PDB file of C-alpha atoms in Angstrom:
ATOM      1  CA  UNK A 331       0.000   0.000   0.000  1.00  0.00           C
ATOM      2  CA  UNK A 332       1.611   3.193  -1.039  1.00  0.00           C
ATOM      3  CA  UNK A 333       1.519   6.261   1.545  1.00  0.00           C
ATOM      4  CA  UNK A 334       0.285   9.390   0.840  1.00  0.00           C
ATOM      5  CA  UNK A 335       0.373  12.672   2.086  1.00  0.00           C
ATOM      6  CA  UNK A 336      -2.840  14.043   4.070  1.00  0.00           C
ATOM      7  CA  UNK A 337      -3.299  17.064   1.441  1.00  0.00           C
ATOM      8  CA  UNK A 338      -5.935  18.784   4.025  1.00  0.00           C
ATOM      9  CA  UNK A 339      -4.013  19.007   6.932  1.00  0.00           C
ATOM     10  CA  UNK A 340      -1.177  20.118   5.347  1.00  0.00           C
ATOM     11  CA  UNK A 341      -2.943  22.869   3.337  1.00  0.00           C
ATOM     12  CA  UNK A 342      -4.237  23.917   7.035  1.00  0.00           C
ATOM     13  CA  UNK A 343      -0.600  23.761   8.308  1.00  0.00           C
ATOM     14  CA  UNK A 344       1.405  25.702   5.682  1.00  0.00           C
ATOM     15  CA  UNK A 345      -1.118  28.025   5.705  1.00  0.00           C
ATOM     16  CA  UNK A 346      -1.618  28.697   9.238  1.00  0.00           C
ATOM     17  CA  UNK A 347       1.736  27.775  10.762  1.00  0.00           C
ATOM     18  CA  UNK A 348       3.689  30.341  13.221  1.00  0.00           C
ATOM     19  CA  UNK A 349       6.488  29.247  15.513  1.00  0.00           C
ATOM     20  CA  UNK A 350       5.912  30.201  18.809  1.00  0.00           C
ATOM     21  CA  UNK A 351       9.098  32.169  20.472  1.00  0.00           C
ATOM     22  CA  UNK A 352      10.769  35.289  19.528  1.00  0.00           C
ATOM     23  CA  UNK A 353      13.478  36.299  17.536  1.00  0.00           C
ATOM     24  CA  UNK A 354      17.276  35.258  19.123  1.00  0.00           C
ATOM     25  CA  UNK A 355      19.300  37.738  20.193  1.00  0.00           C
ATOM     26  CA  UNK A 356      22.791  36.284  20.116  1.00  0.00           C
ATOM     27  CA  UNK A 357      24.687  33.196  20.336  1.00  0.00           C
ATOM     28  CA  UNK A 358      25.881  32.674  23.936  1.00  0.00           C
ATOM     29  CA  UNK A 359      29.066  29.955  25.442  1.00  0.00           C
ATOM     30  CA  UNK A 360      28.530  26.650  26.235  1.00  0.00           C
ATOM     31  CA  UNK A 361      26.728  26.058  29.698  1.00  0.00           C
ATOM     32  CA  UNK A 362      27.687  22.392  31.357  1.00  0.00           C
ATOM     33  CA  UNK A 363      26.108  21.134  34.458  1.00  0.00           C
ATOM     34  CA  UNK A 364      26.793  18.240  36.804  1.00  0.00           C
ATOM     35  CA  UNK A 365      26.280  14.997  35.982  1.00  0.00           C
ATOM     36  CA  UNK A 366      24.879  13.101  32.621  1.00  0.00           C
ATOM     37  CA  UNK A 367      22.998  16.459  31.646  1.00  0.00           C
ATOM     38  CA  UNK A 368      24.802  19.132  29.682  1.00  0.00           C
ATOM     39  CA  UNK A 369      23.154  22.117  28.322  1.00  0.00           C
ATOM     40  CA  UNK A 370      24.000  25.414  25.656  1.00  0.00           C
ATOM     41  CA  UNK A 371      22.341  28.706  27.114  1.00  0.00           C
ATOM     42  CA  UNK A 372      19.109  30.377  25.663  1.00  0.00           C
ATOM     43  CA  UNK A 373      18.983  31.758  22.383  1.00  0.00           C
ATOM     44  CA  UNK A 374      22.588  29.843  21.275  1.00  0.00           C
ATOM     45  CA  UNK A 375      22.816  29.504  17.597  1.00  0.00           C
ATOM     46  CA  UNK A 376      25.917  29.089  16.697  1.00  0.00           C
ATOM     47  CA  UNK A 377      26.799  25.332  15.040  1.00  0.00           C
ATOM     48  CA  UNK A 378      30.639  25.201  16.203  1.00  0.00           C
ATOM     49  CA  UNK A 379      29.375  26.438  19.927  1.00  0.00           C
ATOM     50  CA  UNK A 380      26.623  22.863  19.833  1.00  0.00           C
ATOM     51  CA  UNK A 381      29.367  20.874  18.504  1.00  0.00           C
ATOM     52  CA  UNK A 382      31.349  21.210  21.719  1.00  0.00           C
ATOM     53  CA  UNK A 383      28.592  19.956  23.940  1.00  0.00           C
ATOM     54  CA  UNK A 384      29.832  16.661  25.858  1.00  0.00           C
ATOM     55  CA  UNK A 385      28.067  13.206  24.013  1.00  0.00           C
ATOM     56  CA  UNK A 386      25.299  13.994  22.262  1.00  0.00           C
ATOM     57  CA  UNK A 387      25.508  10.367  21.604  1.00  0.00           C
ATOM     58  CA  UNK A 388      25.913  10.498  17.567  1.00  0.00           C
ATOM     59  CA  UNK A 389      23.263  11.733  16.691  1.00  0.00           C
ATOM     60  CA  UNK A 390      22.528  14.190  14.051  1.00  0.00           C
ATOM     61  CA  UNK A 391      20.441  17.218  15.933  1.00  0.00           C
ATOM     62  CA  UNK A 392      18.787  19.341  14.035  1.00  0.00           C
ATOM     63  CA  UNK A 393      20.316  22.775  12.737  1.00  0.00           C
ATOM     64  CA  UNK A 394      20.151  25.643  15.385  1.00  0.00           C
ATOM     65  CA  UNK A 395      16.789  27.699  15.358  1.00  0.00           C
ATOM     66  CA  UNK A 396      16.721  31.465  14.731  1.00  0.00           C
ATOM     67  CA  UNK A 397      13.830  32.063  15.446  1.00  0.00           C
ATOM     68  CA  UNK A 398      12.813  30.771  18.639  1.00  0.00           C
ATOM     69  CA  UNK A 399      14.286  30.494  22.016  1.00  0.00           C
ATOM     70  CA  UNK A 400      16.902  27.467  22.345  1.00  0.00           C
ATOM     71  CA  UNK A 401      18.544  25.764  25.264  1.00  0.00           C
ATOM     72  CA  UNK A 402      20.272  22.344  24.654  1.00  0.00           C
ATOM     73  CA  UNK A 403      20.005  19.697  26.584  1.00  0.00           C
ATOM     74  CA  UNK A 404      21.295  16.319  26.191  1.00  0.00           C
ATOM     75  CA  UNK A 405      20.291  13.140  28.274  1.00  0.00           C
ATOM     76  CA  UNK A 406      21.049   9.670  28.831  1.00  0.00           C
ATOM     77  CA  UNK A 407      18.717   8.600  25.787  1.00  0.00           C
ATOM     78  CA  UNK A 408      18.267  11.913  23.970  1.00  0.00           C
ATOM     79  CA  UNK A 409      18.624  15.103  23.017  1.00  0.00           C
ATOM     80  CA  UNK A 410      16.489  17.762  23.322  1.00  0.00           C
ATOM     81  CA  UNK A 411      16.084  21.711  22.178  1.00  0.00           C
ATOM     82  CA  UNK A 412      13.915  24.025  24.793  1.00  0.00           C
ATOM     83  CA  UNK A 413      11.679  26.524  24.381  1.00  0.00           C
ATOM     84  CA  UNK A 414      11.588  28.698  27.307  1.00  0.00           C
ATOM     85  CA  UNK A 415       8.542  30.479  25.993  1.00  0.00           C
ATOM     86  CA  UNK A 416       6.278  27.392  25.170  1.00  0.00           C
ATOM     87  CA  UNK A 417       7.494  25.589  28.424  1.00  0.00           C
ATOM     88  CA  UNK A 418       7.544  22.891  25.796  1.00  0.00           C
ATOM     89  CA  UNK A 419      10.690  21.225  23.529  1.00  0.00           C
ATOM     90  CA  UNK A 420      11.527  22.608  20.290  1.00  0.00           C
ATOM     91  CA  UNK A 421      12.362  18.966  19.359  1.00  0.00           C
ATOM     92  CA  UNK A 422      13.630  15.935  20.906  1.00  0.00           C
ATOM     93  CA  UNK A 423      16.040  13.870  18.950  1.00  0.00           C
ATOM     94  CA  UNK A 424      17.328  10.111  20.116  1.00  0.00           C
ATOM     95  CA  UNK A 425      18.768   7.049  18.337  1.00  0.00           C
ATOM     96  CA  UNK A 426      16.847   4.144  18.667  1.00  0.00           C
ATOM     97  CA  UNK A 427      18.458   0.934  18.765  1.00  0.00           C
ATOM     98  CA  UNK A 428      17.113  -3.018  19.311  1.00  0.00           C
ATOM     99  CA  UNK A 429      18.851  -2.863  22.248  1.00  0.00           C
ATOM    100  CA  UNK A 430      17.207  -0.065  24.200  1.00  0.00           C
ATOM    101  CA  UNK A 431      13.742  -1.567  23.473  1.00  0.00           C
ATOM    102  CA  UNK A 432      14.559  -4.938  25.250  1.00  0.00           C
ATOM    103  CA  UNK A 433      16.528  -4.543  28.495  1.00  0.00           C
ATOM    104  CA  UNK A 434      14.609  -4.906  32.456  1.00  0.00           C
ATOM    105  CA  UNK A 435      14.298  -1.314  33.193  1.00  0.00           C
ATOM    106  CA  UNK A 436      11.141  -0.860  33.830  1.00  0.00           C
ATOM    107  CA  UNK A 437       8.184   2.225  34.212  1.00  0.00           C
ATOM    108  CA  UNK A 438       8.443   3.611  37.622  1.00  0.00           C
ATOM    109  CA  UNK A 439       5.224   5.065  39.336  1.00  0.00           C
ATOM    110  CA  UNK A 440       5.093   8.794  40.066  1.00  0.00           C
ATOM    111  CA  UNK A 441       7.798   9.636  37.888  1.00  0.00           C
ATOM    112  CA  UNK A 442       6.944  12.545  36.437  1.00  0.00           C
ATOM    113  CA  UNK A 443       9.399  15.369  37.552  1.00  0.00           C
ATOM    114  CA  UNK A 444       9.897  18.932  37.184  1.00  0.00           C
ATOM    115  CA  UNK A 445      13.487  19.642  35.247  1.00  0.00           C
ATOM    116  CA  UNK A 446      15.746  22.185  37.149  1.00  0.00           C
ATOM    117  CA  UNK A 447      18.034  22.225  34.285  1.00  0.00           C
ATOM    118  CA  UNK A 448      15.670  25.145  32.383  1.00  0.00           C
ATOM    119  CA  UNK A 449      14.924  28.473  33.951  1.00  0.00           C
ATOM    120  CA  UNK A 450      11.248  29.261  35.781  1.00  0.00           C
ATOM    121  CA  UNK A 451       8.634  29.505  34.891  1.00  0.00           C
ATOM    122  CA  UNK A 452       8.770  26.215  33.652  1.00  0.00           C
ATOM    123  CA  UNK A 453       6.320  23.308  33.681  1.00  0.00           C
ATOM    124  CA  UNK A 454       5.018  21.052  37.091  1.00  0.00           C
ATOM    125  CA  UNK A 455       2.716  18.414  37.824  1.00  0.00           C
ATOM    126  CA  UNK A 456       0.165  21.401  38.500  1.00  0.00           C
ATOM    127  CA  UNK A 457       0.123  22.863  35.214  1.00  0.00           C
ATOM    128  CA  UNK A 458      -1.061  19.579  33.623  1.00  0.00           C
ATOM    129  CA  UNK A 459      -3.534  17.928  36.938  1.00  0.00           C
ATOM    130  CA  UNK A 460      -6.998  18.974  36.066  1.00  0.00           C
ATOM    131  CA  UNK A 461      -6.401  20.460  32.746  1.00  0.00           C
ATOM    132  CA  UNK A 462      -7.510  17.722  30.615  1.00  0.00           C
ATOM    133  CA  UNK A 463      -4.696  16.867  28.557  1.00  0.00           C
ATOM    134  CA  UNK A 464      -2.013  14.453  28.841  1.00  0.00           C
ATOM    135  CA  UNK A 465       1.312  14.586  29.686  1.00  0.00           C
ATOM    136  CA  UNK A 466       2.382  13.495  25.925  1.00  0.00           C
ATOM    137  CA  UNK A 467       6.140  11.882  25.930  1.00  0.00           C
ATOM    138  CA  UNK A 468       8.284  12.768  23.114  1.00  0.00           C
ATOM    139  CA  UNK A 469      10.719  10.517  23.559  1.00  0.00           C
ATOM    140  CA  UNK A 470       9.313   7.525  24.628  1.00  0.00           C
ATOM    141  CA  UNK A 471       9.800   5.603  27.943  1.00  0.00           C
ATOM    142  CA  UNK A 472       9.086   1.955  26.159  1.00  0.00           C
ATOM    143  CA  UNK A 473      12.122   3.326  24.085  1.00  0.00           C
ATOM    144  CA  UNK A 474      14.912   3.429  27.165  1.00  0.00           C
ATOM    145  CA  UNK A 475      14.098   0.326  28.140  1.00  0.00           C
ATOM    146  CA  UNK A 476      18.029  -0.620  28.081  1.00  0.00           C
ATOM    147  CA  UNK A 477      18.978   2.073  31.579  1.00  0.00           C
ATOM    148  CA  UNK A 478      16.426   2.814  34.011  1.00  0.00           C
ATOM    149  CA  UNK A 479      18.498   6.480  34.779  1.00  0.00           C
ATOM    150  CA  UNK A 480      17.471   6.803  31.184  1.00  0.00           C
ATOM    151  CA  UNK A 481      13.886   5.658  31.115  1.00  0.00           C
ATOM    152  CA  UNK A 482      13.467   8.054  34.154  1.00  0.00           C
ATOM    153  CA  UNK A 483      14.552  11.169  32.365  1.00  0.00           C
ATOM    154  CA  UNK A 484      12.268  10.432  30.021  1.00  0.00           C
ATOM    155  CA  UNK A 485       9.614  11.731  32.452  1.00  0.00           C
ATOM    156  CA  UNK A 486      11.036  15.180  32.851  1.00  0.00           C
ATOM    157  CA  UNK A 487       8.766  17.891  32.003  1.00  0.00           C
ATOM    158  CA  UNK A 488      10.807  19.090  29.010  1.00  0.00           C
ATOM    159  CA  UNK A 489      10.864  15.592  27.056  1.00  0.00           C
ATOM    160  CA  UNK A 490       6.675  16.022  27.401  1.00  0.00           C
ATOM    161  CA  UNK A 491       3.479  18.384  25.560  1.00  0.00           C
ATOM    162  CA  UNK A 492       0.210  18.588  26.850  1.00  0.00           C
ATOM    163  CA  UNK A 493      -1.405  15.923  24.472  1.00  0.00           C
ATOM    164  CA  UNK A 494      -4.597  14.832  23.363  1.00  0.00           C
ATOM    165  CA  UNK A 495      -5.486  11.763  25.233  1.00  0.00           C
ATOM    166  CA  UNK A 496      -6.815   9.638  22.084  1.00  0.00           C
ATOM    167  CA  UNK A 497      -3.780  10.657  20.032  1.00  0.00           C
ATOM    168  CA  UNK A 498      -1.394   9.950  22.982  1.00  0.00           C
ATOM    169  CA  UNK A 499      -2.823   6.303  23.342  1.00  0.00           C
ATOM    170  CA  UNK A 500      -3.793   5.748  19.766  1.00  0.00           C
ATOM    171  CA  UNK A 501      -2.333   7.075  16.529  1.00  0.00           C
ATOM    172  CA  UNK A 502       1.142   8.595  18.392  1.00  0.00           C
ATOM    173  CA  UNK A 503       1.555   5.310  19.941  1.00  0.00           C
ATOM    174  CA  UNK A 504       0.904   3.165  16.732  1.00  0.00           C
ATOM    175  CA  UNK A 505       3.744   5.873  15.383  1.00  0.00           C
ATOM    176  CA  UNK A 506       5.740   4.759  18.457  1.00  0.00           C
ATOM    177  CA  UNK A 507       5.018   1.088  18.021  1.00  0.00           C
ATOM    178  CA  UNK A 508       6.323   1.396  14.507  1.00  0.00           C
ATOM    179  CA  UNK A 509       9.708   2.528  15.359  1.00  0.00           C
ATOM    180  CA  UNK A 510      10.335   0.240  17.899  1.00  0.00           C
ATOM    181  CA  UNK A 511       9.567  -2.374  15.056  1.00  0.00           C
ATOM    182  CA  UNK A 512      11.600  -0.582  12.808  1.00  0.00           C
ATOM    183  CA  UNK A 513      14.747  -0.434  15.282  1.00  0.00           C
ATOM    184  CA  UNK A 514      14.333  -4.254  15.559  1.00  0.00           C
ATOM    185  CA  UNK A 515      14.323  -5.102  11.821  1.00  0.00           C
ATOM    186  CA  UNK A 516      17.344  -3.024  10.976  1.00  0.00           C
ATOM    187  CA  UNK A 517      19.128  -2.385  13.786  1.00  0.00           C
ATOM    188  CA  UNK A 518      18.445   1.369  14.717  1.00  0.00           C
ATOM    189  CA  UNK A 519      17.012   4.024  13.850  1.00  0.00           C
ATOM    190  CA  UNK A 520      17.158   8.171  14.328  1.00  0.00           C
ATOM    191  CA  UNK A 521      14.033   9.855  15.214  1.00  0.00           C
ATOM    192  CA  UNK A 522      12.904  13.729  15.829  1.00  0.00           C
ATOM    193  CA  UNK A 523       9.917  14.647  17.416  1.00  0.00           C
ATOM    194  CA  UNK A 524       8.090  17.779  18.754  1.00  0.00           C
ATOM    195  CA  UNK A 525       5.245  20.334  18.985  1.00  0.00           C
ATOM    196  CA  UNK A 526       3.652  22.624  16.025  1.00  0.00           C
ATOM    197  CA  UNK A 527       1.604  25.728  16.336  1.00  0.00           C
ATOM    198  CA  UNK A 528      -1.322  27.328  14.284  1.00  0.00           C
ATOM    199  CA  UNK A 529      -2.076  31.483  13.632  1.00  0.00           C
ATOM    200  CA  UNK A 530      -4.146  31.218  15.970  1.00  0.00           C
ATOM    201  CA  UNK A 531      -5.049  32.681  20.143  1.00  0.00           C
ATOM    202  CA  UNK A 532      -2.462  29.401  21.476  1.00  0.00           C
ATOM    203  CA  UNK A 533      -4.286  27.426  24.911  1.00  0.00           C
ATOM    204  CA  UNK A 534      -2.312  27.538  27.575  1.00  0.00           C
ATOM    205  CA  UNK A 535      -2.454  25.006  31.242  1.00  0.00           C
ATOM    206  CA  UNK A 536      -1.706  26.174  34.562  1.00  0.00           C
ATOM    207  CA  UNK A 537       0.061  28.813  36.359  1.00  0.00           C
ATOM    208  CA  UNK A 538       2.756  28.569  34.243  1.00  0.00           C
ATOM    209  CA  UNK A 539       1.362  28.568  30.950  1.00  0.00           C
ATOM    210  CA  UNK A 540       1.894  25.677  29.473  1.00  0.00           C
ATOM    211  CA  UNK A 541       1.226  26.295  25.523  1.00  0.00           C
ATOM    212  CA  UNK A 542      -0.663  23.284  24.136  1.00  0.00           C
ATOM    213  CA  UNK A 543       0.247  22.273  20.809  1.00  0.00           C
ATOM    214  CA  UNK A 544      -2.205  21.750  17.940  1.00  0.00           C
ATOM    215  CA  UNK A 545      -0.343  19.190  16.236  1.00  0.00           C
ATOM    216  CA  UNK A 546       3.167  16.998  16.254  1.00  0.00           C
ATOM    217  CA  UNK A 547       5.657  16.306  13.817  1.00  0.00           C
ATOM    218  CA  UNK A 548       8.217  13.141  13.808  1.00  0.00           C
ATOM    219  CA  UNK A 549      10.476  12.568  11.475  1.00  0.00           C
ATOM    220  CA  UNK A 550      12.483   8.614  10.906  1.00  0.00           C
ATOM    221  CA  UNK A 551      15.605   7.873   9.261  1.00  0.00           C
ATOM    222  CA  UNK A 552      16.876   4.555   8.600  1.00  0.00           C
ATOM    223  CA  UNK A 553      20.544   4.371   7.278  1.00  0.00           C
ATOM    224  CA  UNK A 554      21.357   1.019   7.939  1.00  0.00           C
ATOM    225  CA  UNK A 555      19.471  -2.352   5.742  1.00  0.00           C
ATOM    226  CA  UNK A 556      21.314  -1.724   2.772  1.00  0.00           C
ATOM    227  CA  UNK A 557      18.403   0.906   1.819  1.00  0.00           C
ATOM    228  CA  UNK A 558      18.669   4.293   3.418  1.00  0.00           C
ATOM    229  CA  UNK A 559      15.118   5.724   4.001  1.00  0.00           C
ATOM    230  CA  UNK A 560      13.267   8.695   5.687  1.00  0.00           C
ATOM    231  CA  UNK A 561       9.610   9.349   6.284  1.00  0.00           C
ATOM    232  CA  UNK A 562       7.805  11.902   8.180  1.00  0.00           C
ATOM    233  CA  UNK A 563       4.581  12.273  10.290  1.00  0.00           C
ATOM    234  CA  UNK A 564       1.940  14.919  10.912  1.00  0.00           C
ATOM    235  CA  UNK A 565      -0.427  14.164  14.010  1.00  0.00           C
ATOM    236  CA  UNK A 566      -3.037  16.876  14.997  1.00  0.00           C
ATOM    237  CA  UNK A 567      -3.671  17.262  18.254  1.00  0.00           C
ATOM    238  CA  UNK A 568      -6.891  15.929  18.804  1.00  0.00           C
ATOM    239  CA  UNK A 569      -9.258  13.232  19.959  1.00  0.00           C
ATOM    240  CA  UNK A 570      -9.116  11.703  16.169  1.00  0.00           C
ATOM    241  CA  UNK A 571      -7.742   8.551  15.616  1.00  0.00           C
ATOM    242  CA  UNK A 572      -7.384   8.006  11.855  1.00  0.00           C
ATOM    243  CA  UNK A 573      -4.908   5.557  10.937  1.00  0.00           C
ATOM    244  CA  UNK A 574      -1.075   6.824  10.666  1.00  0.00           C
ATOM    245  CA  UNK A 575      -0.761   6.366   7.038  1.00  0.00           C
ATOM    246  CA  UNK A 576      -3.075   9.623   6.447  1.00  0.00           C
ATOM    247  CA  UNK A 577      -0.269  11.554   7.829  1.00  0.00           C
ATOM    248  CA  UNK A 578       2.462  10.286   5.984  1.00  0.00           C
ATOM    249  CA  UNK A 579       4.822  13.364   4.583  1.00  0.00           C
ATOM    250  CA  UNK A 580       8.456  13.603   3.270  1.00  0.00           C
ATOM    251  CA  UNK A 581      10.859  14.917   5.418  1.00  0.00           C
ATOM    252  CA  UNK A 582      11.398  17.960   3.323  1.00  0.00           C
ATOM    253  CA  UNK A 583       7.402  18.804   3.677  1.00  0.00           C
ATOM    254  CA  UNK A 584       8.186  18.357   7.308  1.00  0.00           C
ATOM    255  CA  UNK A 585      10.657  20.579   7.109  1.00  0.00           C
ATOM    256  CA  UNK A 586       8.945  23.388   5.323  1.00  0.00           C
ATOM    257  CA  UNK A 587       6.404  22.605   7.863  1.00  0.00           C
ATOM    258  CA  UNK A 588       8.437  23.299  11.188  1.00  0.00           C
ATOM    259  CA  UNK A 589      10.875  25.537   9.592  1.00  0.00           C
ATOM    260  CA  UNK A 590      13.360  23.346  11.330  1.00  0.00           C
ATOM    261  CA  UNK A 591      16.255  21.542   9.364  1.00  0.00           C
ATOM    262  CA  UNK A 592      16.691  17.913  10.360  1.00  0.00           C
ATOM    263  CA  UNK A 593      19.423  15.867  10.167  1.00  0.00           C
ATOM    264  CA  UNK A 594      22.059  18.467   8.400  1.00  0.00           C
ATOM    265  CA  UNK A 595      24.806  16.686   8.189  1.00  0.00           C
ATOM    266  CA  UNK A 596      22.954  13.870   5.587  1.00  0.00           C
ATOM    267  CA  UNK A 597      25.339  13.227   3.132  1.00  0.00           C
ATOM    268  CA  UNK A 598      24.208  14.842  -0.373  1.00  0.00           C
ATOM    269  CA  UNK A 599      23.927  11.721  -1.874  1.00  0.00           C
ATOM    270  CA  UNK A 600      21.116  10.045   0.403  1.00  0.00           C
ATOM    271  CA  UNK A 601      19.397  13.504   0.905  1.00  0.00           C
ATOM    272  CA  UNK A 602      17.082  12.456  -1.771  1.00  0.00           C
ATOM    273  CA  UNK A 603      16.263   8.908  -1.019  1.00  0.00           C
ATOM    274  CA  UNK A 604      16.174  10.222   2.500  1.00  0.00           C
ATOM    275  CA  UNK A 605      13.850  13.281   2.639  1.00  0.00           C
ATOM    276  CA  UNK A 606      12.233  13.368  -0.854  1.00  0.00           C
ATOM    277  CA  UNK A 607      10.118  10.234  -0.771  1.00  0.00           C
ATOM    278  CA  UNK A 608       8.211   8.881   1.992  1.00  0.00           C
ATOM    279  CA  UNK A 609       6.351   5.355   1.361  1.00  0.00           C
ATOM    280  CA  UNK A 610       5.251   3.720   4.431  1.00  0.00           C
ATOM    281  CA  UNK A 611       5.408   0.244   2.483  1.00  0.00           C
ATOM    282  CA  UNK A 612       9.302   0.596   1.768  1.00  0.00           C
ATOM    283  CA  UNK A 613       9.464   0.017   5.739  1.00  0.00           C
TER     284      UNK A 613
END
C-alpha cells in the first residue's frame, strides 16, 4: 500500500503555521552542568558552539533555530532543544536501537518530575492535573528500556506536551510502536519529534502557561538495511484517531512545515532517497 500525504491538513498547516518564540538575540558559550545532563544557554545559535557539547551520543540534531528560544540539553537517551517560551521542547532527537527496546528497566510510578536544568517559569505536575490533557512523551519511555536512569529522564517535564489523550494512546503510539519495530528489523534508527503551532489565540495550562500544541511532527531515518530511508509524520492534536498512514509526509514537507532543518549533516547523496520520498510500504 503506497503512503500518501494528508493534502488537508497540510494545506491547514502551511497556511496557518507560526512558531511560537521570539526572535534570538545572540549566540551565547557553552553552559555544562553536573552529571549526565549538559546544556548550551538560551537563544545559542551558533553550530561550532553545539558541537562542543559533551556526548550527544551520535546523533545528528537538528540545525540551530533562529527564530525561537533554544537551550540544549542532552540526556542519557536523547537530546532535546527548549523553548523557554512554550514551556515545551523545540524537538527531541534520540537514536533508537534493538537494544534499548529490550533490556529490564522498567516504568516507575510517580515519575513525572519537574526539570531544574531550564529556567522558571517552567512546567510542574500542577500545570497539567486537572487540565484535561495528557502529559504526551516525546521521547518515549518503552524506548529506554536498556537504563532505568534513562527511562526516568524520560519523564522530565521538558521531554513532554500537553497531548490529546486519544492521540497519545492511539495514533502517536501506533507511530511509536512502529519505530520500535523498525529499530528491531534493521538495527536502529534516528528519530525527531516535537510540537507545532497554528495562527491562531495558542491554549495555555496552569500557572505557568503551558502552551498546548495543535499538532506533532516526527520525522524517521533509517541508514542502515542496505536501503537508506526517511519518512515523516503529521499528528493533529486531537481526539481523532485516523490511521497513521493519512499523515504520511516527506521529510522535506516536514521541514517546510516546522521551519526546522533535520538531520544536516545527511550526506548529499542520500538527501534524496532520505527526505524526498516517503512510502510507508518501503518500511
Amino acid at each position: 500500500m503506497k503512503a500518501f500525504t494528508h493534502t488537508l491538513i497540510i494545506s491547514l498547516l502551511l497556511a496557518n503555521l507560526v512558531i511560537a518564540g521570539t526572535k534570538l538575540s545572540a549566540a551565547q558559550d557553552t553552559n555544562s552542568n553536573d552529571g549526565d545532563t549538559y546544556s548550551l544557554k538560551s537563544d545559542a545559535t551558533d553550530e561550532s558552539t553545539r558541537k562542543n557539547l559533551p556526548d550527544l551520543h551520535g546523533i545528528d540534531i537538528p540545525s540551530p533555530l533562529k527564530d525561537r528560544p533554544e537551550q540544549i540539553l542532552s540526556r542519557k537517551g536523547y537530546v532535546t532543544s527548549y523553548n523557554k517560551d512554550t514551556k515545551l521542547p523545540n524537538w527531541v532527537a534520540w537514536r533508537l536501537t534493538a537494544a534499548h527496546i529490550s533490556g529490564e528497566a522498567r516504568r516507575p510510578g510517580n515519575a513525572w518530575h519537574e526539570d531544574t536544568d531550564v529556567p522558571m517559569p517552567r512546567a510542574t505536575y500542577s500545570d497539567y492535573k486537572g487540565s484535561g490533557w495528557s502529559r504526551g512523551h516525546m521521547c518515549p519511555a518503552g524506548d529506554n528500556k536498556w537504563d532505568s536512569d534513562a527511562m526516568y529522564e524520560t519523564f522530565l517535564y521538558t521531554n513532554c506536551c500537553p497531548q490529546n489523550a486519544n492521540l497519545n494512546s492511539g495514533t502517536w503510539n501506533q507511530i511509536e510502536i512502529s519505530c520500535r519495530r523498525w529499530a528491531e528489523k534493521y538495527g536502529e534508527v534516528d528519530i525527531i519529534c516535537g510540537p507545532l503551532f497554528f495562527r491562531q489565540f495558542q491554549q495555555t495550562i496552569g500557572d505557568n502557561k503551558v502552551v498546548v500544541p495543535n499538532a506533532f511532527f516526527k520525522v524517521i531515518v533509517c541508514r542502515s538495511g542496505g536501503s537508506p530511508k526517511g519518512i515523516g509524520f503529521i499528528c493533529r492534536n486531537t481526539d481523532g484517531n485516523t490511521k497513521k498512514d493519512l499523515y504520511v509526509n516527506t521529510i522535506h514537507e516536514v521541514e517546510r512545515i516546522t521551519g526546522i532543518t533535520f538531520f544536516p549533516h545527511l550526506p548529499k547523496a542520500l538527501e534524496d532517497s532520505v527526505k524526498n520520498k516517503a512510502d510507508l510500504s518501503d518500511w
